[in-house]
mmCIF file of C-alpha atoms in Angstrom:
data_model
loop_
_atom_site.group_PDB
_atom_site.id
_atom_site.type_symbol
_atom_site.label_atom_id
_atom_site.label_comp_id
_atom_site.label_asym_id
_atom_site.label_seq_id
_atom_site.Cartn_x
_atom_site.Cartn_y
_atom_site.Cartn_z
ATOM 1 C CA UNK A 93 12.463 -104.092 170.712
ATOM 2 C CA UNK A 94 8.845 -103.197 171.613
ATOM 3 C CA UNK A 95 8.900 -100.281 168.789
ATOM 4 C CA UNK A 96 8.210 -101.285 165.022
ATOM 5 C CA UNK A 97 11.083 -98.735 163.750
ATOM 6 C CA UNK A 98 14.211 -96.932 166.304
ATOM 7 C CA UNK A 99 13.675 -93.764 166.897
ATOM 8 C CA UNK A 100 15.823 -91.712 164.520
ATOM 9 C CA UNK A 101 17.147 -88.313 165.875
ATOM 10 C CA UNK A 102 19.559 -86.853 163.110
ATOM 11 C CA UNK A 103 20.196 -83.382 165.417
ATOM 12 C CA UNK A 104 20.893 -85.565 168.645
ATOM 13 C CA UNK A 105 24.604 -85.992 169.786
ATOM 14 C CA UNK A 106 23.557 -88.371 172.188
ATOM 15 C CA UNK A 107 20.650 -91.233 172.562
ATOM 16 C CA UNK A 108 18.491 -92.922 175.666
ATOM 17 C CA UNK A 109 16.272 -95.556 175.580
ATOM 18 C CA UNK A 110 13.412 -96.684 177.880
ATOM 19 C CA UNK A 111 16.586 -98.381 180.166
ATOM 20 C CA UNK A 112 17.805 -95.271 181.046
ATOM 21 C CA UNK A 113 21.341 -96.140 178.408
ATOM 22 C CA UNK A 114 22.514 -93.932 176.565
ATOM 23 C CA UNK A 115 24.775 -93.973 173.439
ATOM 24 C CA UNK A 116 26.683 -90.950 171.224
ATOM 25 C CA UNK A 117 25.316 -90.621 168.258
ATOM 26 C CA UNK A 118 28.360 -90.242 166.123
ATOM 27 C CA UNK A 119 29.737 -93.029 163.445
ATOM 28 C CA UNK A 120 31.463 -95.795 164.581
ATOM 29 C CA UNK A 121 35.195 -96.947 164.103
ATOM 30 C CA UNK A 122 33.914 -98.501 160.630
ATOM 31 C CA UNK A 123 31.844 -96.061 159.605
ATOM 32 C CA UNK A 124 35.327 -93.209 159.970
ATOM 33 C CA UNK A 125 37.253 -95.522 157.534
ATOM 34 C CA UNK A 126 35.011 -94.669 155.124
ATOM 35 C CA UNK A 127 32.632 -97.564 155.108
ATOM 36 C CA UNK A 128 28.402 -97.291 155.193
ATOM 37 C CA UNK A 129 28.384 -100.208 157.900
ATOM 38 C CA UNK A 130 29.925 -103.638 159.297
ATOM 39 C CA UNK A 131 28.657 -105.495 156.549
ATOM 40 C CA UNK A 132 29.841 -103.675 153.857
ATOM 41 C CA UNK A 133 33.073 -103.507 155.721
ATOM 42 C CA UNK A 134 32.893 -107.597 155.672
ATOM 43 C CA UNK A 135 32.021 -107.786 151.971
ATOM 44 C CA UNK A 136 34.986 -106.098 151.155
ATOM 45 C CA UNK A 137 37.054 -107.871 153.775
ATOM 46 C CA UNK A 138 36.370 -111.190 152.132
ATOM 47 C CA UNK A 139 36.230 -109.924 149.006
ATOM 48 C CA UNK A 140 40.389 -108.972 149.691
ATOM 49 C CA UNK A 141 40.782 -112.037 151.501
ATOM 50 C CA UNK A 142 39.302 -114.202 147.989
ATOM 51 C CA UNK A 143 41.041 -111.642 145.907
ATOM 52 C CA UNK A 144 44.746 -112.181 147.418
ATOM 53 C CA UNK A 145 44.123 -116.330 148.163
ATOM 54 C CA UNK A 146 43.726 -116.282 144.477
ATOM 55 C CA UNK A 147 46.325 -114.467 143.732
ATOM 56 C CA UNK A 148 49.071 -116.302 145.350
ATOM 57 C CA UNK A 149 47.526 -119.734 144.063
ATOM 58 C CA UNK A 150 48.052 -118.555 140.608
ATOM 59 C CA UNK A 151 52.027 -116.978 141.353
ATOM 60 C CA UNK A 152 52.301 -119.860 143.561
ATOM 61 C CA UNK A 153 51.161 -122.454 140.393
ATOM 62 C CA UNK A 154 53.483 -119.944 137.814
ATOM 63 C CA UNK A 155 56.403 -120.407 140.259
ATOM 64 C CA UNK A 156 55.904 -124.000 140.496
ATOM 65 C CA UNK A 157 55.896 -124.830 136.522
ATOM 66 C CA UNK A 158 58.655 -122.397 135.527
ATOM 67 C CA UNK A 159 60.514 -124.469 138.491
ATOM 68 C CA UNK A 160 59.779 -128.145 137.360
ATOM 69 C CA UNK A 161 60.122 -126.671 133.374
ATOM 70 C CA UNK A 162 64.262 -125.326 134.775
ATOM 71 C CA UNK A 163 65.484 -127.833 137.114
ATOM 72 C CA UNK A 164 68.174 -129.416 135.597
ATOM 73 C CA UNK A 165 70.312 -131.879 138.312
ATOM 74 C CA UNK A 166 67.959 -134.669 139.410
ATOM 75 C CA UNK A 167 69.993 -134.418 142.937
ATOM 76 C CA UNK A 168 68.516 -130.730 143.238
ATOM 77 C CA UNK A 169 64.670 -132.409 142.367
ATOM 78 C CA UNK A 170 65.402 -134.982 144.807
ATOM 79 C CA UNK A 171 66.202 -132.826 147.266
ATOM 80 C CA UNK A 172 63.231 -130.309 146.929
ATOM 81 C CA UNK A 173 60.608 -133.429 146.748
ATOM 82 C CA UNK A 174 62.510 -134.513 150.235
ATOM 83 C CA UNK A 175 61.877 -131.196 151.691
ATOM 84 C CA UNK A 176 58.238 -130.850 150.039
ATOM 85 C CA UNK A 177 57.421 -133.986 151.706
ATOM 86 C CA UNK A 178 58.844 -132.616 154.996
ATOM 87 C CA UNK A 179 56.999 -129.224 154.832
ATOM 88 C CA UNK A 180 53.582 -131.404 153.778
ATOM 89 C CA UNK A 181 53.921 -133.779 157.048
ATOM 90 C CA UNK A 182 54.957 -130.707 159.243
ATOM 91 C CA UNK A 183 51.961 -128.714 157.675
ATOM 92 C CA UNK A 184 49.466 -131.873 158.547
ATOM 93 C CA UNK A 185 50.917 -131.705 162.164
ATOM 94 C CA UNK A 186 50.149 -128.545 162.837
ATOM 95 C CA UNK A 187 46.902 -128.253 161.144
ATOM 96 C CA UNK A 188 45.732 -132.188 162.688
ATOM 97 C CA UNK A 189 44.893 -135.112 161.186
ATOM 98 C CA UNK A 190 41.462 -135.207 161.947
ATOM 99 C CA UNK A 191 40.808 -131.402 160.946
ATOM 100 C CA UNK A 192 38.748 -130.429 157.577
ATOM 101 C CA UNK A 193 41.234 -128.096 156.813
ATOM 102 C CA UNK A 194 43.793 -131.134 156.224
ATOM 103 C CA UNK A 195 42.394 -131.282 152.665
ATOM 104 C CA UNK A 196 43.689 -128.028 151.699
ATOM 105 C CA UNK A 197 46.834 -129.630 151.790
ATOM 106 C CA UNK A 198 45.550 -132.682 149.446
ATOM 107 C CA UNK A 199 45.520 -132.937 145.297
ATOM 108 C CA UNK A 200 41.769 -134.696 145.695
ATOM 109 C CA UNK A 201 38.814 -132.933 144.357
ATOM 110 C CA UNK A 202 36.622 -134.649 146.874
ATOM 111 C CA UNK A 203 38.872 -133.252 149.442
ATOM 112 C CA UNK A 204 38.896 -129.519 147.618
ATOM 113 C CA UNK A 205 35.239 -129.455 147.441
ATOM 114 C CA UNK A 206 35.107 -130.147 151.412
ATOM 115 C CA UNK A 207 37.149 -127.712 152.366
ATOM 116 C CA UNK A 208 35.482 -124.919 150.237
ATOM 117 C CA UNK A 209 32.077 -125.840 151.209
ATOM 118 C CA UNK A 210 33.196 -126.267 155.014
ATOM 119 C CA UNK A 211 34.821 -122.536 154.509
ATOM 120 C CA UNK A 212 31.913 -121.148 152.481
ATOM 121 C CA UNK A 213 29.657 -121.997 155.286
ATOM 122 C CA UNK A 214 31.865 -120.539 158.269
ATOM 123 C CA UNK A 215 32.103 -117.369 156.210
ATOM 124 C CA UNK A 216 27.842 -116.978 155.580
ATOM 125 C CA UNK A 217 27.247 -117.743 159.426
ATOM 126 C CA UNK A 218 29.672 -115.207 160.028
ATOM 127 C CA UNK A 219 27.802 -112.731 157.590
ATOM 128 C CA UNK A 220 24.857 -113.581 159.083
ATOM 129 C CA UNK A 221 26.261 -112.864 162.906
ATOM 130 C CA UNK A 222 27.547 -109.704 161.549
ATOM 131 C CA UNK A 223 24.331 -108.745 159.641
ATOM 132 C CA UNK A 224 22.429 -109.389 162.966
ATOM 133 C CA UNK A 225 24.627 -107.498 164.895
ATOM 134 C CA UNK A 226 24.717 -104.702 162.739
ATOM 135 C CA UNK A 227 22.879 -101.616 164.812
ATOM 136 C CA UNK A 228 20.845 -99.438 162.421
#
């Protein structure tokens, strides 16, 4: 922009620039869900997204011991391993073999520690995109 600071017209329903575009000045599809702007709208999107991720790790963990703790006929075990390990190498084919996101999948920390840090940094360029885009 040439200017320092936008011009700001509170009583204006509608706003030019030097182009000759002009835009309504009314709030934008974020702003009438009740949110100040797109970036508070993505904290608390990822926020949610953390929040429920978590969640279902820790029911899905619960579910798993109470599970292991009551299975009783080893044919039963045998047969849930067998269809783990099918859901596992159906899960790898449809993510790929030579994706990051196969270690999600994996028991390795190394692996973990990947995919979080490959994850954290898609989600801060993403802030970043959203915080530049963001029009004051």
């Amino acid at each position: 922009s040439e200017f320092a600071e936008s011009l700001g017209c509170e009583e204006c329903t509608m706003c030019c620039n030097a182009y000759g575009d002009c835009y309504p000045q009314e709030d934008t599809d974020i702003q009438a869900l009740g949110f100040d702007n797109y970036e508070h709208f993505t904290w608390i999107f990822f926020a949610s997204i953390t929040a429920i991720s978590f969640a279902m790790a820790v029911i899905s963990f619960a579910v798993d011991k109470y599970r292991k703790r009551n299975s009783g006929a080893l044919t039963a075990t045998h047969v849930q391993h067998s269809k783990a390990d099918k859901d596992t190498k159906y899960a790898l084919e449809m993510i790929g073999d030579d994706s990051v996101y196969q270690f999600f999948l994996g028991r390795s920390w190394v692996g973990w520690i990947i995919f979080l840090s490959t994850i954290s940094s898609q989600m801060w360029m993403l802030f970043l995109f959203v915080q530049g885009a963001e029009i004051d």
